[in-house]
PDB file of C-alpha atoms in Angstrom:
ATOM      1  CA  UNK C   1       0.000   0.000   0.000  1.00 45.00           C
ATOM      2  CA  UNK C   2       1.185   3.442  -0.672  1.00 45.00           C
ATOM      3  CA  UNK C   3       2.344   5.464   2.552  1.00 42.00           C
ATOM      4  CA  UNK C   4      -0.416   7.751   4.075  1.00 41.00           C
ATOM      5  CA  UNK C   5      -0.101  11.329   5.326  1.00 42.00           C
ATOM      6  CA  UNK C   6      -0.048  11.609   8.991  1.00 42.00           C
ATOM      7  CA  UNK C   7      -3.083  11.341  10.702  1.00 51.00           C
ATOM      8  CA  UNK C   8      -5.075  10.536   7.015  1.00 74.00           C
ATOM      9  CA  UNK C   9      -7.368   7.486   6.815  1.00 93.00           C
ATOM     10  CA  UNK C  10      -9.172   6.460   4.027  1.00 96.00           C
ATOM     11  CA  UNK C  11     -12.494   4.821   4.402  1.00 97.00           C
ATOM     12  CA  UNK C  12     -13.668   1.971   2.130  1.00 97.00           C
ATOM     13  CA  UNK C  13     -17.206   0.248   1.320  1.00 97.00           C
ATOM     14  CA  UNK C  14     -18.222  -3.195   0.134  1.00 97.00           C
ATOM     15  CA  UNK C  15     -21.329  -3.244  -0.417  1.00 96.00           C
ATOM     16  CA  UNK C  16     -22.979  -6.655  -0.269  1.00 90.00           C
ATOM     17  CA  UNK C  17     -26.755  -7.888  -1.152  1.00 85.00           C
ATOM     18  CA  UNK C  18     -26.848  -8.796   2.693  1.00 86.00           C
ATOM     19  CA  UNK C  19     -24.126  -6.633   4.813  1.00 91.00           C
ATOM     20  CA  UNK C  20     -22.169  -3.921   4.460  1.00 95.00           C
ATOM     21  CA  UNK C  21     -18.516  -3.645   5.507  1.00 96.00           C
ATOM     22  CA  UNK C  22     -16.864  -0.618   6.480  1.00 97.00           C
ATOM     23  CA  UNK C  23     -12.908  -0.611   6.831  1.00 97.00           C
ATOM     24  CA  UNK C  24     -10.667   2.160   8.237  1.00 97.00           C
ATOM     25  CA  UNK C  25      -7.160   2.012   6.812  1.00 96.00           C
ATOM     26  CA  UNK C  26      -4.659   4.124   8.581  1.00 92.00           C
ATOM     27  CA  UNK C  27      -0.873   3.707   8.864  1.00 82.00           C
ATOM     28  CA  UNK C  28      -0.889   0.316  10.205  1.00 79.00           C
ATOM     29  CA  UNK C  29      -1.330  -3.241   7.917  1.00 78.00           C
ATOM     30  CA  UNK C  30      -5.101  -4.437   9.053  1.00 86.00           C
ATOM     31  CA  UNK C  31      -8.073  -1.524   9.234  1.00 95.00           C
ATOM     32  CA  UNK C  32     -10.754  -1.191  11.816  1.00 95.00           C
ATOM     33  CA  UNK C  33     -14.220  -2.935  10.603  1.00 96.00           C
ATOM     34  CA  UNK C  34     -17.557  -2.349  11.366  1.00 96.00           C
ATOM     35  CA  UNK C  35     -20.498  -4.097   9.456  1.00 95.00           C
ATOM     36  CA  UNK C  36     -23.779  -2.907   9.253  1.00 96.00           C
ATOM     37  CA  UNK C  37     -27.266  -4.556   7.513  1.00 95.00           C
ATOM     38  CA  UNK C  38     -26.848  -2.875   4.214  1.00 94.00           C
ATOM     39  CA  UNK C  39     -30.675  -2.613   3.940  1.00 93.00           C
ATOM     40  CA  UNK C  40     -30.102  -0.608   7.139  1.00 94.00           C
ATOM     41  CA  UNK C  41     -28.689   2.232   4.932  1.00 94.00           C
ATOM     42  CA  UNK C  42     -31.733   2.922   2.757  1.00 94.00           C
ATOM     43  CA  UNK C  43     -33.526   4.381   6.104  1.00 93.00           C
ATOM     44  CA  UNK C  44     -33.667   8.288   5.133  1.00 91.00           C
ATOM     45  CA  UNK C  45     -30.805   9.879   7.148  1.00 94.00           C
ATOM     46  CA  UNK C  46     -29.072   6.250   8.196  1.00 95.00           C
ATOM     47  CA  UNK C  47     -26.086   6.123   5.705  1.00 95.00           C
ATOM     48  CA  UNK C  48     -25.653   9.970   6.756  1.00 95.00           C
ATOM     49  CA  UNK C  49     -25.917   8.963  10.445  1.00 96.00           C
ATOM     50  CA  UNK C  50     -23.580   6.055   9.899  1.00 96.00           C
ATOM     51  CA  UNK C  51     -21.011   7.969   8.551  1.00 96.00           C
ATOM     52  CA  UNK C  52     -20.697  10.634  10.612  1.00 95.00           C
ATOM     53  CA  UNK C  53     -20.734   8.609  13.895  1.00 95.00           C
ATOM     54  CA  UNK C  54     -17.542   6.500  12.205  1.00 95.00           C
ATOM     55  CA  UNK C  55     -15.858   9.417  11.501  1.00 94.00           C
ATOM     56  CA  UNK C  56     -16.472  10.484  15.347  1.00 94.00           C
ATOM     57  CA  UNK C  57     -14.703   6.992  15.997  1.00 93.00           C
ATOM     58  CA  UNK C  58     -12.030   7.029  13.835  1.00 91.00           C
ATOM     59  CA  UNK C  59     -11.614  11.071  13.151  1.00 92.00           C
ATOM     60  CA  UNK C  60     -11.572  12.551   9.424  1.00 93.00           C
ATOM     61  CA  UNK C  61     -11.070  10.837   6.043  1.00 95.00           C
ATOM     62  CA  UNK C  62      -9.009  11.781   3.284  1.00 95.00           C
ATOM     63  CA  UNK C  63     -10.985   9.597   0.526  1.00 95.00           C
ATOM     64  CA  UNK C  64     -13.345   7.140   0.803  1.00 97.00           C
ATOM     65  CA  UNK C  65     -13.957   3.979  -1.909  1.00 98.00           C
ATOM     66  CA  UNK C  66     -16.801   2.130  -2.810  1.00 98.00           C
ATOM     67  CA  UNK C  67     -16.807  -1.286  -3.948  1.00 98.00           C
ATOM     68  CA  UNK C  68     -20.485  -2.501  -4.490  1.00 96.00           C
ATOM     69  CA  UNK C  69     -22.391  -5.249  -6.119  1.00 91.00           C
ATOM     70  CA  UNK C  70     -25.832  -3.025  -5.319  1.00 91.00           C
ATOM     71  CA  UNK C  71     -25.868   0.502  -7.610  1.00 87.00           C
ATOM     72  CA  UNK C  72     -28.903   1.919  -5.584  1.00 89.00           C
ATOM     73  CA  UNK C  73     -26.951   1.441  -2.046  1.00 93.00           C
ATOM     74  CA  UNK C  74     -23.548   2.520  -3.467  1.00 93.00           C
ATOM     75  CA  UNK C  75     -25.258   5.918  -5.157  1.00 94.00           C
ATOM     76  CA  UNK C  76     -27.111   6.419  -1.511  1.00 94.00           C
ATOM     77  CA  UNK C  77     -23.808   5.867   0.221  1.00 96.00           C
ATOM     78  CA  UNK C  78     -21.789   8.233  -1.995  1.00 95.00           C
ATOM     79  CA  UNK C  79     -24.257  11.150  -1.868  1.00 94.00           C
ATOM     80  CA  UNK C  80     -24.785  10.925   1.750  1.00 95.00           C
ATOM     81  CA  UNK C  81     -20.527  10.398   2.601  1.00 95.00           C
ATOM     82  CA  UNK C  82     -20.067  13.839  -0.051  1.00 91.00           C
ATOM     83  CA  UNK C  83     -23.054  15.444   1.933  1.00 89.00           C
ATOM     84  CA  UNK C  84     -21.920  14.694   5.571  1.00 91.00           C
ATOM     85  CA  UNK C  85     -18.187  14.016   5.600  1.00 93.00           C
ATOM     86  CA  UNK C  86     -17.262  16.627   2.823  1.00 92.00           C
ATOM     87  CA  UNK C  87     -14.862  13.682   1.383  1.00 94.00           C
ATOM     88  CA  UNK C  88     -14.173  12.756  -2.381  1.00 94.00           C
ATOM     89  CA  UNK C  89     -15.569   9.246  -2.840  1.00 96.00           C
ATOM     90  CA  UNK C  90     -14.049   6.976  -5.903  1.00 97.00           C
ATOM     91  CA  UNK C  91     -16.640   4.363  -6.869  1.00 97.00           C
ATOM     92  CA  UNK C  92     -14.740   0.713  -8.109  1.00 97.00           C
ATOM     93  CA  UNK C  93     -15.565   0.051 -11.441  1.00 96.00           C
ATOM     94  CA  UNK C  94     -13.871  -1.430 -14.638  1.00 96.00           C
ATOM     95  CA  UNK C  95     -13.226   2.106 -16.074  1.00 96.00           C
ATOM     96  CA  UNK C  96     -10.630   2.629 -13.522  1.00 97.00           C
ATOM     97  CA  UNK C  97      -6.843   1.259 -13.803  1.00 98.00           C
ATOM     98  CA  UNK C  98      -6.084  -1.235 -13.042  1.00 98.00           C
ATOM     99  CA  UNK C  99      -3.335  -3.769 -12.002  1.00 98.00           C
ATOM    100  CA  UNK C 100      -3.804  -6.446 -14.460  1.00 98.00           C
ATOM    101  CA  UNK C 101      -5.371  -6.928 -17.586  1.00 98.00           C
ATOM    102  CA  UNK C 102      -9.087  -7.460 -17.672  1.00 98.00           C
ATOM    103  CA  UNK C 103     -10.431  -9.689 -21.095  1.00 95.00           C
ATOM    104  CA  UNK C 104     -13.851  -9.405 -20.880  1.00 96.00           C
ATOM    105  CA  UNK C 105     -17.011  -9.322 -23.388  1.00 96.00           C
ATOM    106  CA  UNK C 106     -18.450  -6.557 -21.431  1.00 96.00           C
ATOM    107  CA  UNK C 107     -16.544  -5.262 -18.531  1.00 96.00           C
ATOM    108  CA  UNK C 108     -18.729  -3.420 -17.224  1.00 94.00           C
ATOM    109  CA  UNK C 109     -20.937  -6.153 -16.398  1.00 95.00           C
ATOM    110  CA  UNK C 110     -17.583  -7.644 -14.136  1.00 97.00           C
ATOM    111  CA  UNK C 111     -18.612  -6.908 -10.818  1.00 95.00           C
ATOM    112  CA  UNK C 112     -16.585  -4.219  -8.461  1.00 97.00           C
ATOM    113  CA  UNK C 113     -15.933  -7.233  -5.920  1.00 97.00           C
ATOM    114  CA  UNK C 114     -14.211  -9.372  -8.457  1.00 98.00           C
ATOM    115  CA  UNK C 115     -12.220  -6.082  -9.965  1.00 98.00           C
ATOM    116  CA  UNK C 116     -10.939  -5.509  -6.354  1.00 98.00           C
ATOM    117  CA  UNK C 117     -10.432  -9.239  -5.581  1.00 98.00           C
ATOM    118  CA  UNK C 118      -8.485  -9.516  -8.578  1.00 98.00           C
ATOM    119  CA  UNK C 119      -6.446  -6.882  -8.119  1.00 98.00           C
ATOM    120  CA  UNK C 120      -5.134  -7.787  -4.436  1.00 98.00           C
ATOM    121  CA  UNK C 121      -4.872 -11.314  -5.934  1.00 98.00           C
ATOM    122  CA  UNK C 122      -2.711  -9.903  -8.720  1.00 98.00           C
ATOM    123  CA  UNK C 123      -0.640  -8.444  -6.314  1.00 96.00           C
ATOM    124  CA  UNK C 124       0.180 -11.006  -3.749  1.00 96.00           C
ATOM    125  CA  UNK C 125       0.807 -13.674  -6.309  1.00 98.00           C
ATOM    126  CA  UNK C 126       2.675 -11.235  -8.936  1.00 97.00           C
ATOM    127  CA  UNK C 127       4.661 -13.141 -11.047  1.00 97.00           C
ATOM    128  CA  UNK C 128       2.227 -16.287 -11.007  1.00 98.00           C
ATOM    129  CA  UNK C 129      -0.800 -17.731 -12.116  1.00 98.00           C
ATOM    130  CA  UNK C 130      -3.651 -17.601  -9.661  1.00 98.00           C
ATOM    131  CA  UNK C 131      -6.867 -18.498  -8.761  1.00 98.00           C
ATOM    132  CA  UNK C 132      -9.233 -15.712  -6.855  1.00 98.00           C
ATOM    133  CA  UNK C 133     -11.941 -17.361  -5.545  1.00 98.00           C
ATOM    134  CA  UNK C 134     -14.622 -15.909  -3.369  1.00 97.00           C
ATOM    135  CA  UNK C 135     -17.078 -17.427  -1.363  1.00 97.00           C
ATOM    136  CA  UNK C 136     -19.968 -15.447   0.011  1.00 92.00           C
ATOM    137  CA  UNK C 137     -23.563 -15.634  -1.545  1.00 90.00           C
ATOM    138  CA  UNK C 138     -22.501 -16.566  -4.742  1.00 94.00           C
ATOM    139  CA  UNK C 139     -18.711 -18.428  -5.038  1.00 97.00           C
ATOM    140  CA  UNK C 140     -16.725 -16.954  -8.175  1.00 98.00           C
ATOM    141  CA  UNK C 141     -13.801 -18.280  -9.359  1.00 98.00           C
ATOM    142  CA  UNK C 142     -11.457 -15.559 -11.063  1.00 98.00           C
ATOM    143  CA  UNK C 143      -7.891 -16.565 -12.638  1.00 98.00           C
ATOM    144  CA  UNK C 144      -5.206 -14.695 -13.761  1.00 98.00           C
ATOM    145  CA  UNK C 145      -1.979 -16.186 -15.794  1.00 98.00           C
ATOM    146  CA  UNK C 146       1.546 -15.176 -14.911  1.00 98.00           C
ATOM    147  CA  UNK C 147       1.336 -11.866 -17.023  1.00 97.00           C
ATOM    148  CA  UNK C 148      -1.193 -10.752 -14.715  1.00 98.00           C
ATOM    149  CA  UNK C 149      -3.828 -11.305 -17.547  1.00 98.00           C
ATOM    150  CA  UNK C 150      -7.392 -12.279 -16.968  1.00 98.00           C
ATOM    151  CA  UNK C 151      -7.561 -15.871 -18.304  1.00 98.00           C
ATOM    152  CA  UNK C 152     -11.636 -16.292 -17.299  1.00 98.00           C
ATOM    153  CA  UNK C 153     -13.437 -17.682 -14.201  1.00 98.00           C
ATOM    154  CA  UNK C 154     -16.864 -19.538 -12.942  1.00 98.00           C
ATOM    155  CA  UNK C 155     -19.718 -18.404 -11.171  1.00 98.00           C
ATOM    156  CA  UNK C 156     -21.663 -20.671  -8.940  1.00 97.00           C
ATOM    157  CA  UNK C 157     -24.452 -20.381  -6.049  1.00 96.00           C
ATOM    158  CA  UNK C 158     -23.017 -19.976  -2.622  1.00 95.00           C
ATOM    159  CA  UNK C 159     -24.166 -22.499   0.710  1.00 96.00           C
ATOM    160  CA  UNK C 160     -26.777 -20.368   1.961  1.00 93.00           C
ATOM    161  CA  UNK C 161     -28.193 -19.629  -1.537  1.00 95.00           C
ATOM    162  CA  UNK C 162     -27.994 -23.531  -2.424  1.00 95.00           C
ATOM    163  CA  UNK C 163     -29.715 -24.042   1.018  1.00 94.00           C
ATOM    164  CA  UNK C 164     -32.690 -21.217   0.367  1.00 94.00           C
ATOM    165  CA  UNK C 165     -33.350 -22.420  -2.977  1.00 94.00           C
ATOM    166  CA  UNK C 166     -33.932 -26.133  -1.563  1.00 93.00           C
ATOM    167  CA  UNK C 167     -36.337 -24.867   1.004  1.00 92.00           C
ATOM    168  CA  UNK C 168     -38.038 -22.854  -1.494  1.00 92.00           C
ATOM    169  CA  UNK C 169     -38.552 -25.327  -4.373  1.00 91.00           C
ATOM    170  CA  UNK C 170     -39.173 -28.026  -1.945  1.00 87.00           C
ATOM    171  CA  UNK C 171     -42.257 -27.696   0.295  1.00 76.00           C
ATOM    172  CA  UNK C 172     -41.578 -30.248   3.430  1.00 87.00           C
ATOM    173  CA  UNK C 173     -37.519 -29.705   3.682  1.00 93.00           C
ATOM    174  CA  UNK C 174     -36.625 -27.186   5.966  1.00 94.00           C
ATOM    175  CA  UNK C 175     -34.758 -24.047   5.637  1.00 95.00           C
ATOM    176  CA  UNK C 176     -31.109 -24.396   7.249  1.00 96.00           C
ATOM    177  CA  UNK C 177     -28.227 -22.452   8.659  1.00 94.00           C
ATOM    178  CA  UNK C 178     -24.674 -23.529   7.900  1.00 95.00           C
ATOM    179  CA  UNK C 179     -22.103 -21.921   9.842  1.00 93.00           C
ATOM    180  CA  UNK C 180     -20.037 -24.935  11.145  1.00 96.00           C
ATOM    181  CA  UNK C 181     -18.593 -27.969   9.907  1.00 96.00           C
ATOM    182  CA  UNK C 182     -21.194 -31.048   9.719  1.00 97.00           C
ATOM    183  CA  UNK C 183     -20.762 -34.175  10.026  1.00 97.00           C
ATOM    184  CA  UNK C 184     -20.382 -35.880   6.407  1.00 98.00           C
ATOM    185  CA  UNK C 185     -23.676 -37.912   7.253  1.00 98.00           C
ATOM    186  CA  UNK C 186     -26.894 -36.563   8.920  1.00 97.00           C
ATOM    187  CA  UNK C 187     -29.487 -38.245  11.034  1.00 97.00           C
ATOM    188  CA  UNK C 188     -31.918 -35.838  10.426  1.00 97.00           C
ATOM    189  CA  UNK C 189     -33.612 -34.033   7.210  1.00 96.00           C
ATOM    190  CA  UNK C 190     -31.716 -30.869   8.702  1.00 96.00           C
ATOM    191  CA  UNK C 191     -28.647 -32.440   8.796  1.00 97.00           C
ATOM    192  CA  UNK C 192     -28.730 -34.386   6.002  1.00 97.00           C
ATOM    193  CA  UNK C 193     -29.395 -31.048   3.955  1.00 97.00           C
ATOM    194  CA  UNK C 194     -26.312 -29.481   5.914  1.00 97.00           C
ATOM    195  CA  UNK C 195     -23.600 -31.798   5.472  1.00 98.00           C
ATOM    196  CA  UNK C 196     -25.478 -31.841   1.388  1.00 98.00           C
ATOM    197  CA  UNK C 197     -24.733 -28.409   0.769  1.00 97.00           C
ATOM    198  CA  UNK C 198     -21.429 -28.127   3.017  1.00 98.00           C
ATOM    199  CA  UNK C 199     -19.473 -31.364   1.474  1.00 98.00           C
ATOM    200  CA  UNK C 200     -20.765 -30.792  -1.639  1.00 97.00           C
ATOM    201  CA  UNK C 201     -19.759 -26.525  -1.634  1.00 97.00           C
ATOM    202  CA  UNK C 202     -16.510 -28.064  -0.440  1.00 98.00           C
ATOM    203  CA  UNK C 203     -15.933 -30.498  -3.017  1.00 98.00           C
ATOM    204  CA  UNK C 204     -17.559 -28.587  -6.046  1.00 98.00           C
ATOM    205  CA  UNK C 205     -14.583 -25.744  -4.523  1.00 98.00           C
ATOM    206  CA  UNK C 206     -11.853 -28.040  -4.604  1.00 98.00           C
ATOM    207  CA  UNK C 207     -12.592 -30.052  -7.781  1.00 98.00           C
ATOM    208  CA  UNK C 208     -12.741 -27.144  -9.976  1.00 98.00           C
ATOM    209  CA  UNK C 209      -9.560 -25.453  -8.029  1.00 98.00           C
ATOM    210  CA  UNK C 210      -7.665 -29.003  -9.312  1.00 98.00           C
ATOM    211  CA  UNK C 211      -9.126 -28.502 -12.811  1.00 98.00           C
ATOM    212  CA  UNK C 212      -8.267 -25.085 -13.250  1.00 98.00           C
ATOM    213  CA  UNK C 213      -4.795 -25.281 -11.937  1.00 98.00           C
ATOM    214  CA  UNK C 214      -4.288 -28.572 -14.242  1.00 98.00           C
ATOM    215  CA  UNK C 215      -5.678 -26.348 -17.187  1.00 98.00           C
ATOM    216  CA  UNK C 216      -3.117 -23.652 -16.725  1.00 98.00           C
ATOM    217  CA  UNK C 217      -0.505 -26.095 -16.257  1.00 98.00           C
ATOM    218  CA  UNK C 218      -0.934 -28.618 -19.116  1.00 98.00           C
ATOM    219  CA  UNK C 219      -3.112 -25.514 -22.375  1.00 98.00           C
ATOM    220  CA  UNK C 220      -1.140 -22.402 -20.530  1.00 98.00           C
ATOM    221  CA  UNK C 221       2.004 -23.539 -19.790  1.00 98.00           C
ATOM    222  CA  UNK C 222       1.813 -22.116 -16.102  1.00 98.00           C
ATOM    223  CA  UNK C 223       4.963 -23.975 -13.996  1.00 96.00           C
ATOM    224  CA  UNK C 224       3.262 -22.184 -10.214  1.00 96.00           C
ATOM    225  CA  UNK C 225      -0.121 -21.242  -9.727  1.00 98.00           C
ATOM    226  CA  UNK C 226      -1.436 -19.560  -6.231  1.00 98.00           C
ATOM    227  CA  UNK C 227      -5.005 -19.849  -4.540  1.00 98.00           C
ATOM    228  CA  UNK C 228      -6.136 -17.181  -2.613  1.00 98.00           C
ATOM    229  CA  UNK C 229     -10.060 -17.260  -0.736  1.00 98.00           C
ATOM    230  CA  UNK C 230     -12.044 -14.719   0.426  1.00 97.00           C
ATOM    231  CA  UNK C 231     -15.535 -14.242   1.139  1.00 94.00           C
ATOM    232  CA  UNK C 232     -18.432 -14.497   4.243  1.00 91.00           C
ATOM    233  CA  UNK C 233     -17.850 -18.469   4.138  1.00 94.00           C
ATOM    234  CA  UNK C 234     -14.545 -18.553   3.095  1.00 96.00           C
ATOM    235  CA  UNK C 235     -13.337 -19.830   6.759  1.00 95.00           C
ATOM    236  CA  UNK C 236     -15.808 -22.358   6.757  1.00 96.00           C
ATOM    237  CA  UNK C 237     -14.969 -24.290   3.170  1.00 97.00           C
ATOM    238  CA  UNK C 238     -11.503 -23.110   2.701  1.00 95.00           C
ATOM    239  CA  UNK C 239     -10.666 -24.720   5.634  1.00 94.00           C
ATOM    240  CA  UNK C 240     -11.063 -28.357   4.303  1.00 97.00           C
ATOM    241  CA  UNK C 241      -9.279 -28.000   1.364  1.00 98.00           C
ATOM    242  CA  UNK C 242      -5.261 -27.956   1.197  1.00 97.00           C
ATOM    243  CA  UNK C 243      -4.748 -26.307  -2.162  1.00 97.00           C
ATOM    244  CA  UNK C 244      -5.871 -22.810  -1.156  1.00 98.00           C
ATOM    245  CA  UNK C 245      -2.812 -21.093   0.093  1.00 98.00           C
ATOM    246  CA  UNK C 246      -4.087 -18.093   1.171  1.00 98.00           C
ATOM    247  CA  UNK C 247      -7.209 -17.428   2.741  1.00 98.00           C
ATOM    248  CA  UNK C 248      -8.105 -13.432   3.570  1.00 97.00           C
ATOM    249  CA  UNK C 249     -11.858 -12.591   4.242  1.00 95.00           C
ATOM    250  CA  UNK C 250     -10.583  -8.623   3.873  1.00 96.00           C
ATOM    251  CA  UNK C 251      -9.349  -8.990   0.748  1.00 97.00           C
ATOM    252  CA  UNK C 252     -12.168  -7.620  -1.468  1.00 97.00           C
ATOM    253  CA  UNK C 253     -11.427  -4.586   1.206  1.00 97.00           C
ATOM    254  CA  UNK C 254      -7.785  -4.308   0.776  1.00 97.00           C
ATOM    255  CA  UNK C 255      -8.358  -4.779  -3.252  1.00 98.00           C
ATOM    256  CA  UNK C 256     -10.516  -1.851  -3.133  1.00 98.00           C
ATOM    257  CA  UNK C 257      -7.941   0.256  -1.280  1.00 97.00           C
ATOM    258  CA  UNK C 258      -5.632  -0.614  -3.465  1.00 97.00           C
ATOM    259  CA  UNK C 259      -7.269   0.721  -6.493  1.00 98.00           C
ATOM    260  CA  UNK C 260      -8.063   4.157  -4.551  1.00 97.00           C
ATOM    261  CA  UNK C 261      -4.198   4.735  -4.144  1.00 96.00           C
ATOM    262  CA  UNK C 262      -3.875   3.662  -7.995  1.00 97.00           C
ATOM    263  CA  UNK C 263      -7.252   5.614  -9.071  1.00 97.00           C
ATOM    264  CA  UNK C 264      -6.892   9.035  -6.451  1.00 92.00           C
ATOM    265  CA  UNK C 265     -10.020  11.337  -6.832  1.00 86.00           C
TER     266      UNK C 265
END
């Protein structure tokens, strides 16, 4: 990251379907988080409110980023923090520079979370071929080759959505929580849908992690690739499988950071 003023913070947003995540980044490595229901901030004044009480917290910005996969929210957010805090906001998007090479048949549909997760990924494993993968409500799967180019990626639904969609398609199985490690068998419908979803999130993960990495090996060429996970559930799946070497759940964060000090207001 590139050295900060004395006494200047930067503030950065990712804006989820479900939560919000606020990080402070001042002079040291990790930032101060706070979270907040991001349907929370479409309550006339709240985003305003928000703001300003962080800033009471934490003391002034110098620039604030927004990474967000919901436009309404992210607009709300930026008026309000321009409004209240009197800051410059930069909102991530694929029109920005960035620090690898996006191929993509319309860029602008390539979400901000991805554009920051690949560009902390592109970072950390400069140099090599990666694998980005995120798992929150959906689980994407971003890769990059060696030249820091974007080779392509995967989108699939994420636990809770795989669980939600069960209960909703399928009148007498119940709707389920999955925020620890079943058991690979159940002895109940519940768990039985639990250790479903979880072993098969964790093997769906894994399998296509070996098939990309033998794809870049064997069509690419690629001698090292790197895995890095990130994401709500990351901790939960990553955790079982041995070929992620890096798991960060602030990396979307540190991403978006990262393209503020390369895309200043």
């Amino acid at each position: 990251m590139g050295p900060l003023r004395a006494g200047a913070q930067r503030l950065v947003l990712d804006i989820g379907n479900t939560s919000t995540t606020m990080a402070v980044f001042g002079d040291g490595p990790d930032p101060l988080v706070r979270r907040v229901q991001s349907g929370a901030l479409l309550v006339p004044g709240a985003a305003a409110d928000t703001f300003r009480k962080l800033s009471l917290e934490c003391g002034p910005f110098s620039e604030v980023a927004i990474c967000s996969v919901v436009p309404g929210i992210a607009s709300l957010c930026a008026e309000a923090i321009s409004t209240a805090l009197s800051v410059p906001v930069v909102p991530i998007g694929s029109g920005l520079r960035l620090p690898f090479t996006l191929s993509y048949e319309n860029s602008n549909a390539f979400g901000a979370d991805r554009l920051a997760l690949c560009a902390w990924s592109s970072t950390i494993f400069s140099g090599r071929a990666h694998i980005a993968v995120d798992i929150g409500t959906a689980i994407t799967f971003d890769v990059l080759d060696s030249k820091g180019g974007y080779v392509g990626g995967l989108i699939m639904p994420g636990i809770d959505v795989m669980a939600g969609a069960l209960h909703s398609r399928t009148a007498q199985l119940p709707l389920v929580g999955i925020d620890s490690r079943p058991a690979l068998l159940g002895r109940s419908t519940g768990e039985c849908i639990r250790s479903g979803i979880f072993w098969g999130a964790v093997k769906q993960v894994e399998g296509l992690v070996a098939e990309i990495v033998r794809y870049l090996r064997e069509e690419l060429g690629e001698a090292e690739v790197g895995v890095i996970a990130t994401g709500g559930n990351s901790r939960l799946i990553a955790d079982e499988i041995a070929s992620i070497d890096v798991v960060d759940e602030l990396a979307v964060l540190r991403g978006t950071l990262l393209l503020l000090e390369l895309n200043p207001p």
